[in-house]
């Protein structure tokens, strides 16, 4: 016998990679009685309709959130405040308002003031994604064996938190509860700074005058192409991440710059031991990530060989 639904109606505000993946995973697991999707552009609505992962699609926020037990903001973080304000008077009493944004302190700051009494705000962040975007990019397995971090503020209804926890577990995730500020610090080093480094190195290579763009592309398999995958991530989403996690990103960038200067010095002074010791430690971290099931040990990051 299959498990009962967790929510009668879920409204996804935004039907891009994350929103559409949630819909696919909800359908796979029979988690919601009705999946409603909202997006502001007609063209995206039509594309979502063509893929067919929602029971209803709307260009009206009020219609999408009407009678929903769970409303999930799945648009760029910079849009959350306005959307929360606009939907506030249409939310059902007892509903949970959540999100999937990559930063959390700013979500509490922007969304909490608009959440009416009797509605539970529980911010969330699934640590899963790809560099693809849009309604065609989603797939049901995106959250399988990945972590989802919930960041409820003090005093949040414990039953509502448990229900959202069950929801994410049924989507395939492991769930951890964390303070929003700590979340932002952890993600600054595990996700935001790595993206900034990728954007930066790809930009630097593109601006070089002594090495041509043709050469950069031709010889990219030497390491560069792995940065380009990350640097192809959605510009709007990532602009909003950096504008909304400024403090934590700047703190981690400070540490990063200090360590980079130490490496620069080691190279200048021929300190091979320093380089070797660091590279040995980092190799062990890669091993731990594979052991924890967060990546594949297959050669070349599991890239399949193209047949000619
Ligand atoms: P996406 O594929 O680009 O989809 C974004 C969605 O938001 C689209 O449906 C888009 O609709 C809609 N949207 C954009 N601006 C809007 C506005 N002003 N008002 C209403 N809707 C708007 O993005 P995504 O990767 O799913 O990311 C969504 C959220 O998930 C972000 O907050 C991001 O931080 C978070 N997240 C992303 C990842 C990842 O790896 N991608 C991982 C974890 C969390 P239109 O096409 O109609 O504009």
GROMACS .gro file of C-alpha atoms and ligand atoms in nm:
model
  356
    1UNK     CA    1   0.000   0.000   0.000
    2UNK     CA    2   0.143   0.340  -0.091
    3UNK     CA    3   0.195   0.608   0.175
    4UNK     CA    4  -0.074   0.879   0.212
    5UNK     CA    5  -0.021   1.231   0.075
    6UNK     CA    6   0.154   1.480   0.304
    7UNK     CA    7  -0.043   1.782   0.176
    8UNK     CA    8  -0.377   1.812  -0.005
    9UNK     CA    9  -0.254   2.105  -0.212
   10UNK     CA   10   0.098   2.238  -0.273
   11UNK     CA   11   0.156   2.567  -0.459
   12UNK     CA   12   0.492   2.610  -0.628
   13UNK     CA   13   0.574   2.977  -0.684
   14UNK     CA   14   0.824   2.942  -0.966
   15UNK     CA   15   0.844   2.641  -1.193
   16UNK     CA   16   1.210   2.639  -1.297
   17UNK     CA   17   1.468   2.370  -1.219
   18UNK     CA   18   1.385   2.341  -0.849
   19UNK     CA   19   1.008   2.397  -0.869
   20UNK     CA   20   0.960   2.150  -1.153
   21UNK     CA   21   1.189   1.892  -0.985
   22UNK     CA   22   0.976   1.919  -0.670
   23UNK     CA   23   0.664   1.859  -0.880
   24UNK     CA   24   0.817   1.553  -1.048
   25UNK     CA   25   0.931   1.412  -0.712
   26UNK     CA   26   0.587   1.481  -0.554
   27UNK     CA   27   0.420   1.289  -0.837
   28UNK     CA   28   0.667   1.003  -0.807
   29UNK     CA   29   0.597   0.967  -0.434
   30UNK     CA   30   0.224   1.054  -0.432
   31UNK     CA   31   0.305   1.332  -0.184
   32UNK     CA   32   0.045   1.595  -0.280
   33UNK     CA   33  -0.322   1.572  -0.376
   34UNK     CA   34  -0.294   1.873  -0.608
   35UNK     CA   35   0.015   2.050  -0.744
   36UNK     CA   36  -0.039   2.412  -0.849
   37UNK     CA   37   0.230   2.614  -1.027
   38UNK     CA   38   0.267   2.990  -1.064
   39UNK     CA   39   0.499   3.188  -1.284
   40UNK     CA   40   0.480   3.546  -1.408
   41UNK     CA   41   0.577   3.499  -1.772
   42UNK     CA   42   0.320   3.350  -2.010
   43UNK     CA   43   0.593   3.183  -2.215
   44UNK     CA   44   0.726   2.991  -1.911
   45UNK     CA   45   0.370   2.892  -1.822
   46UNK     CA   46   0.325   2.739  -2.168
   47UNK     CA   47   0.658   2.558  -2.144
   48UNK     CA   48   0.557   2.417  -1.803
   49UNK     CA   49   0.221   2.311  -1.947
   50UNK     CA   50   0.398   2.127  -2.229
   51UNK     CA   51   0.613   1.931  -1.981
   52UNK     CA   52   0.302   1.855  -1.773
   53UNK     CA   53   0.418   1.821  -1.411
   54UNK     CA   54   0.141   2.030  -1.246
   55UNK     CA   55  -0.232   1.977  -1.195
   56UNK     CA   56  -0.297   2.347  -1.246
   57UNK     CA   57  -0.083   2.637  -1.372
   58UNK     CA   58  -0.158   3.004  -1.300
   59UNK     CA   59  -0.036   3.351  -1.385
   60UNK     CA   60  -0.225   3.477  -1.079
   61UNK     CA   61  -0.059   3.435  -0.739
   62UNK     CA   62  -0.395   3.450  -0.559
   63UNK     CA   63  -0.534   3.162  -0.767
   64UNK     CA   64  -0.221   2.950  -0.719
   65UNK     CA   65  -0.205   2.980  -0.338
   66UNK     CA   66  -0.583   2.954  -0.280
   67UNK     CA   67  -0.651   2.668  -0.033
   68UNK     CA   68  -0.285   2.552  -0.050
   69UNK     CA   69  -0.152   2.375   0.261
   70UNK     CA   70   0.206   2.436   0.152
   71UNK     CA   71   0.332   2.732  -0.054
   72UNK     CA   72   0.693   2.715  -0.174
   73UNK     CA   73   0.878   3.017  -0.310
   74UNK     CA   74   1.103   2.880  -0.587
   75UNK     CA   75   1.200   3.198  -0.771
   76UNK     CA   76   1.525   3.401  -0.741
   77UNK     CA   77   1.578   3.511  -0.378
   78UNK     CA   78   1.549   3.883  -0.464
   79UNK     CA   79   1.181   3.835  -0.560
   80UNK     CA   80   1.065   3.669  -0.234
   81UNK     CA   81   0.968   3.984  -0.039
   82UNK     CA   82   0.737   4.121  -0.311
   83UNK     CA   83   0.579   3.781  -0.376
   84UNK     CA   84   0.517   3.723  -0.003
   85UNK     CA   85   0.355   4.065   0.027
   86UNK     CA   86   0.130   4.002  -0.273
   87UNK     CA   87   0.016   3.655  -0.164
   88UNK     CA   88  -0.030   3.734   0.210
   89UNK     CA   89  -0.403   3.804   0.212
   90UNK     CA   90  -0.479   3.493   0.002
   91UNK     CA   91  -0.307   3.237   0.227
   92UNK     CA   92  -0.511   2.971   0.403
   93UNK     CA   93  -0.508   2.967   0.786
   94UNK     CA   94  -0.272   2.694   0.910
   95UNK     CA   95  -0.078   2.684   0.581
   96UNK     CA   96   0.301   2.651   0.572
   97UNK     CA   97   0.498   2.906   0.369
   98UNK     CA   98   0.841   2.781   0.273
   99UNK     CA   99   1.103   2.845   0.005
  100UNK     CA  100   1.405   2.682  -0.158
  101UNK     CA  101   1.632   2.988  -0.164
  102UNK     CA  102   2.007   2.945  -0.139
  103UNK     CA  103   2.035   3.204   0.141
  104UNK     CA  104   1.832   3.204   0.460
  105UNK     CA  105   1.885   3.514   0.682
  106UNK     CA  106   1.763   3.740   0.401
  107UNK     CA  107   1.456   3.520   0.348
  108UNK     CA  108   1.354   3.558   0.712
  109UNK     CA  109   1.419   3.935   0.683
  110UNK     CA  110   1.217   3.980   0.361
  111UNK     CA  111   0.934   3.726   0.400
  112UNK     CA  112   0.854   3.708   0.775
  113UNK     CA  113   0.702   4.061   0.796
  114UNK     CA  114   0.435   3.963   0.541
  115UNK     CA  115   0.332   3.624   0.685
  116UNK     CA  116  -0.009   3.655   0.855
  117UNK     CA  117  -0.091   3.523   1.203
  118UNK     CA  118  -0.184   3.153   1.188
  119UNK     CA  119   0.043   3.083   0.889
  120UNK     CA  120   0.376   2.907   0.955
  121UNK     CA  121   0.695   3.035   0.790
  122UNK     CA  122   0.959   2.761   0.763
  123UNK     CA  123   1.248   2.851   0.528
  124UNK     CA  124   1.423   2.560   0.357
  125UNK     CA  125   1.714   2.499   0.123
  126UNK     CA  126   1.763   2.177  -0.073
  127UNK     CA  127   2.137   2.129  -0.131
  128UNK     CA  128   2.083   1.992  -0.479
  129UNK     CA  129   2.093   2.147  -0.820
  130UNK     CA  130   2.244   2.160  -1.164
  131UNK     CA  131   2.359   2.444  -1.389
  132UNK     CA  132   2.037   2.405  -1.595
  133UNK     CA  133   1.730   2.621  -1.546
  134UNK     CA  134   1.369   2.643  -1.660
  135UNK     CA  135   1.068   2.410  -1.647
  136UNK     CA  136   1.224   2.149  -1.879
  137UNK     CA  137   1.532   2.109  -1.655
  138UNK     CA  138   1.357   1.936  -1.362
  139UNK     CA  139   1.369   1.566  -1.279
  140UNK     CA  140   1.227   1.355  -0.996
  141UNK     CA  141   1.562   1.224  -0.868
  142UNK     CA  142   1.724   1.565  -0.805
  143UNK     CA  143   1.677   1.550  -0.428
  144UNK     CA  144   1.751   1.179  -0.374
  145UNK     CA  145   2.012   1.130  -0.101
  146UNK     CA  146   2.084   1.505  -0.094
  147UNK     CA  147   2.046   1.722   0.217
  148UNK     CA  148   1.769   1.971   0.273
  149UNK     CA  149   1.828   2.230   0.548
  150UNK     CA  150   1.529   2.376   0.734
  151UNK     CA  151   1.585   2.704   0.920
  152UNK     CA  152   1.275   2.773   1.132
  153UNK     CA  153   1.296   3.076   1.358
  154UNK     CA  154   1.252   3.031   1.733
  155UNK     CA  155   0.893   2.965   1.836
  156UNK     CA  156   0.784   2.801   1.509
  157UNK     CA  157   0.508   2.540   1.551
  158UNK     CA  158   0.685   2.205   1.605
  159UNK     CA  159   0.415   2.004   1.427
  160UNK     CA  160   0.446   2.221   1.115
  161UNK     CA  161   0.826   2.171   1.118
  162UNK     CA  162   0.778   1.792   1.147
  163UNK     CA  163   0.533   1.793   0.857
  164UNK     CA  164   0.774   1.985   0.633
  165UNK     CA  165   1.052   1.749   0.739
  166UNK     CA  166   0.840   1.450   0.634
  167UNK     CA  167   0.763   1.623   0.304
  168UNK     CA  168   1.134   1.663   0.217
  169UNK     CA  169   1.214   1.310   0.330
  170UNK     CA  170   0.942   1.180   0.099
  171UNK     CA  171   1.098   1.388  -0.183
  172UNK     CA  172   1.413   1.179  -0.127
  173UNK     CA  173   1.620   1.409   0.095
  174UNK     CA  174   1.791   1.382   0.430
  175UNK     CA  175   1.684   1.672   0.650
  176UNK     CA  176   1.880   1.887   0.895
  177UNK     CA  177   1.754   2.179   1.102
  178UNK     CA  178   1.988   2.477   1.140
  179UNK     CA  179   1.999   2.840   1.248
  180UNK     CA  180   1.962   3.069   0.939
  181UNK     CA  181   2.285   3.259   1.012
  182UNK     CA  182   2.486   2.940   1.046
  183UNK     CA  183   2.333   2.809   0.723
  184UNK     CA  184   2.454   3.120   0.539
  185UNK     CA  185   2.808   3.077   0.670
  186UNK     CA  186   2.826   2.706   0.581
  187UNK     CA  187   2.684   2.763   0.234
  188UNK     CA  188   2.914   3.060   0.173
  189UNK     CA  189   3.213   2.827   0.177
  190UNK     CA  190   3.054   2.512   0.029
  191UNK     CA  191   2.860   2.679  -0.252
  192UNK     CA  192   2.871   3.057  -0.287
  193UNK     CA  193   3.249   3.118  -0.284
  194UNK     CA  194   3.312   2.817  -0.516
  195UNK     CA  195   3.063   2.968  -0.763
  196UNK     CA  196   3.236   3.307  -0.736
  197UNK     CA  197   3.574   3.145  -0.801
  198UNK     CA  198   3.433   2.967  -1.107
  199UNK     CA  199   3.273   3.286  -1.242
  200UNK     CA  200   3.600   3.469  -1.181
  201UNK     CA  201   3.837   3.220  -1.343
  202UNK     CA  202   3.619   3.182  -1.650
  203UNK     CA  203   3.598   3.562  -1.676
  204UNK     CA  204   3.975   3.598  -1.636
  205UNK     CA  205   4.042   3.340  -1.908
  206UNK     CA  206   3.797   3.511  -2.141
  207UNK     CA  207   3.975   3.847  -2.092
  208UNK     CA  208   4.331   3.720  -2.151
  209UNK     CA  209   4.520   3.880  -2.435
  210UNK     CA  210   4.821   3.647  -2.454
  211UNK     CA  211   4.618   3.325  -2.474
  212UNK     CA  212   4.338   3.324  -2.729
  213UNK     CA  213   3.977   3.227  -2.654
  214UNK     CA  214   4.015   2.952  -2.915
  215UNK     CA  215   4.306   2.802  -2.717
  216UNK     CA  216   4.115   2.826  -2.387
  217UNK     CA  217   3.827   2.629  -2.540
  218UNK     CA  218   4.048   2.379  -2.727
  219UNK     CA  219   4.257   2.286  -2.423
  220UNK     CA  220   3.980   2.317  -2.162
  221UNK     CA  221   3.993   1.949  -2.058
  222UNK     CA  222   4.301   2.039  -1.850
  223UNK     CA  223   4.068   2.153  -1.566
  224UNK     CA  224   3.911   2.473  -1.697
  225UNK     CA  225   3.597   2.306  -1.835
  226UNK     CA  226   3.494   2.184  -1.487
  227UNK     CA  227   3.482   2.548  -1.375
  228UNK     CA  228   3.278   2.642  -1.683
  229UNK     CA  229   3.002   2.400  -1.579
  230UNK     CA  230   2.953   2.591  -1.253
  231UNK     CA  231   3.003   2.929  -1.425
  232UNK     CA  232   2.712   2.845  -1.659
  233UNK     CA  233   2.466   2.868  -1.366
  234UNK     CA  234   2.174   3.110  -1.387
  235UNK     CA  235   2.295   3.475  -1.368
  236UNK     CA  236   1.982   3.613  -1.196
  237UNK     CA  237   1.978   3.346  -0.928
  238UNK     CA  238   2.346   3.391  -0.849
  239UNK     CA  239   2.338   3.772  -0.854
  240UNK     CA  240   2.065   3.751  -0.590
  241UNK     CA  241   2.263   3.498  -0.382
  242UNK     CA  242   2.565   3.729  -0.357
  243UNK     CA  243   2.357   4.041  -0.289
  244UNK     CA  244   2.170   3.857  -0.012
  245UNK     CA  245   2.456   3.674   0.161
  246UNK     CA  246   2.704   3.958   0.149
  247UNK     CA  247   2.841   3.931   0.504
  248UNK     CA  248   2.912   3.557   0.508
  249UNK     CA  249   3.054   3.557   0.153
  250UNK     CA  250   3.290   3.848   0.232
  251UNK     CA  251   3.405   3.674   0.551
  252UNK     CA  252   3.484   3.350   0.365
  253UNK     CA  253   3.645   3.540   0.076
  254UNK     CA  254   3.880   3.705   0.325
  255UNK     CA  255   3.993   3.362   0.446
  256UNK     CA  256   4.022   3.239   0.089
  257UNK     CA  257   4.240   3.534  -0.015
  258UNK     CA  258   4.476   3.479   0.280
  259UNK     CA  259   4.519   3.112   0.192
  260UNK     CA  260   4.568   3.195  -0.175
  261UNK     CA  261   4.845   3.441  -0.083
  262UNK     CA  262   5.015   3.166   0.120
  263UNK     CA  263   5.005   2.937  -0.184
  264UNK     CA  264   5.142   3.215  -0.403
  265UNK     CA  265   5.432   3.255  -0.158
  266UNK     CA  266   5.497   2.878  -0.152
  267UNK     CA  267   5.522   2.873  -0.531
  268UNK     CA  268   5.747   3.180  -0.537
  269UNK     CA  269   5.986   3.034  -0.275
  270UNK     CA  270   5.973   2.678  -0.411
  271UNK     CA  271   5.811   2.539  -0.093
  272UNK     CA  272   5.719   2.197  -0.237
  273UNK     CA  273   5.633   2.049   0.103
  274UNK     CA  274   5.365   2.308   0.165
  275UNK     CA  275   5.206   2.242  -0.174
  276UNK     CA  276   5.232   1.863  -0.138
  277UNK     CA  277   5.081   1.862   0.213
  278UNK     CA  278   4.786   2.076   0.110
  279UNK     CA  279   4.716   1.868  -0.203
  280UNK     CA  280   4.727   1.550   0.009
  281UNK     CA  281   4.475   1.693   0.256
  282UNK     CA  282   4.241   1.807  -0.022
  283UNK     CA  283   4.252   1.466  -0.188
  284UNK     CA  284   4.131   1.313   0.141
  285UNK     CA  285   3.837   1.558   0.146
  286UNK     CA  286   3.735   1.441  -0.201
  287UNK     CA  287   3.747   1.081  -0.068
  288UNK     CA  288   3.517   1.175   0.224
  289UNK     CA  289   3.262   1.330  -0.014
  290UNK     CA  290   3.252   1.009  -0.218
  291UNK     CA  291   3.229   0.794   0.096
  292UNK     CA  292   2.934   1.008   0.213
  293UNK     CA  293   2.754   0.931  -0.116
  294UNK     CA  294   2.756   1.298  -0.228
  295UNK     CA  295   2.944   1.228  -0.554
  296UNK     CA  296   3.060   0.944  -0.774
  297UNK     CA  297   3.410   0.795  -0.767
  298UNK     CA  298   3.389   0.723  -1.141
  299UNK     CA  299   3.676   0.862  -1.347
  300UNK     CA  300   3.614   1.203  -1.503
  301UNK     CA  301   3.326   1.280  -1.259
  302UNK     CA  302   3.124   0.996  -1.409
  303UNK     CA  303   3.106   1.163  -1.750
  304UNK     CA  304   3.005   0.900  -2.002
  305UNK     CA  305   3.220   0.864  -2.313
  306UNK     CA  306   3.059   0.992  -2.629
  307UNK     CA  307   3.047   0.733  -2.905
  308UNK     CA  308   3.182   0.877  -3.230
  309LIG     P1  309   1.515   2.877  -1.255
  309LIG     O1  310   1.520   2.742  -1.317
  309LIG     O2  311   1.579   2.992  -1.326
  309LIG     O3  312   1.360   2.913  -1.229
  309LIG     C1  313   1.321   3.033  -1.171
  309LIG     C2  314   1.171   3.047  -1.172
  309LIG     O4  315   1.138   3.173  -1.111
  309LIG     C3  316   1.106   3.050  -1.309
  309LIG     O5  317   0.983   2.985  -1.302
  309LIG     C4  318   1.084   3.201  -1.333
  309LIG     O6  319   0.978   3.225  -1.416
  309LIG     C5  320   1.051   3.247  -1.194
  309LIG     N1  321   1.073   3.392  -1.173
  309LIG     C6  322   1.185   3.464  -1.194
  309LIG     N2  323   1.166   3.592  -1.157
  309LIG     C7  324   1.039   3.600  -1.111
  309LIG     C8  325   0.960   3.706  -1.059
  309LIG     N3  326   1.008   3.830  -1.046
  309LIG     N4  327   0.834   3.679  -1.020
  309LIG     C9  328   0.784   3.556  -1.033
  309LIG     N5  329   0.854   3.450  -1.082
  309LIG    C10  330   0.979   3.474  -1.121
  309LIG     O7  331   1.575   2.878  -1.108
  309LIG     P2  332   1.600   2.758  -1.004
  309LIG     O8  333   1.735   2.700  -1.028
  309LIG     O9  334   1.481   2.671  -1.002
  309LIG    O10  335   1.612   2.843  -0.870
  309LIG    C11  336   1.499   2.881  -0.795
  309LIG    C12  337   1.540   2.903  -0.650
  309LIG    O11  338   1.601   2.785  -0.600
  309LIG    C13  339   1.638   3.017  -0.626
  309LIG    O12  340   1.596   3.094  -0.516
  309LIG    C14  341   1.769   2.947  -0.594
  309LIG    O13  342   1.845   3.022  -0.501
  309LIG    C15  343   1.721   2.816  -0.534
  309LIG     N6  344   1.812   2.699  -0.552
  309LIG    C16  345   1.869   2.676  -0.672
  309LIG    C17  346   1.955   2.569  -0.688
  309LIG    C18  347   2.023   2.540  -0.822
  309LIG    O14  348   2.125   2.469  -0.826
  309LIG     N7  349   1.972   2.590  -0.931
  309LIG    C19  350   1.980   2.482  -0.580
  309LIG    C20  351   1.915   2.506  -0.459
  309LIG    C21  352   1.832   2.615  -0.446
  309LIG     P3  353   0.986   3.306  -1.553
  309LIG    O15  354   1.058   3.219  -1.651
  309LIG    O16  355   0.841   3.321  -1.580
  309LIG    O17  356   1.062   3.433  -1.526
   0.00000   0.00000   0.00000
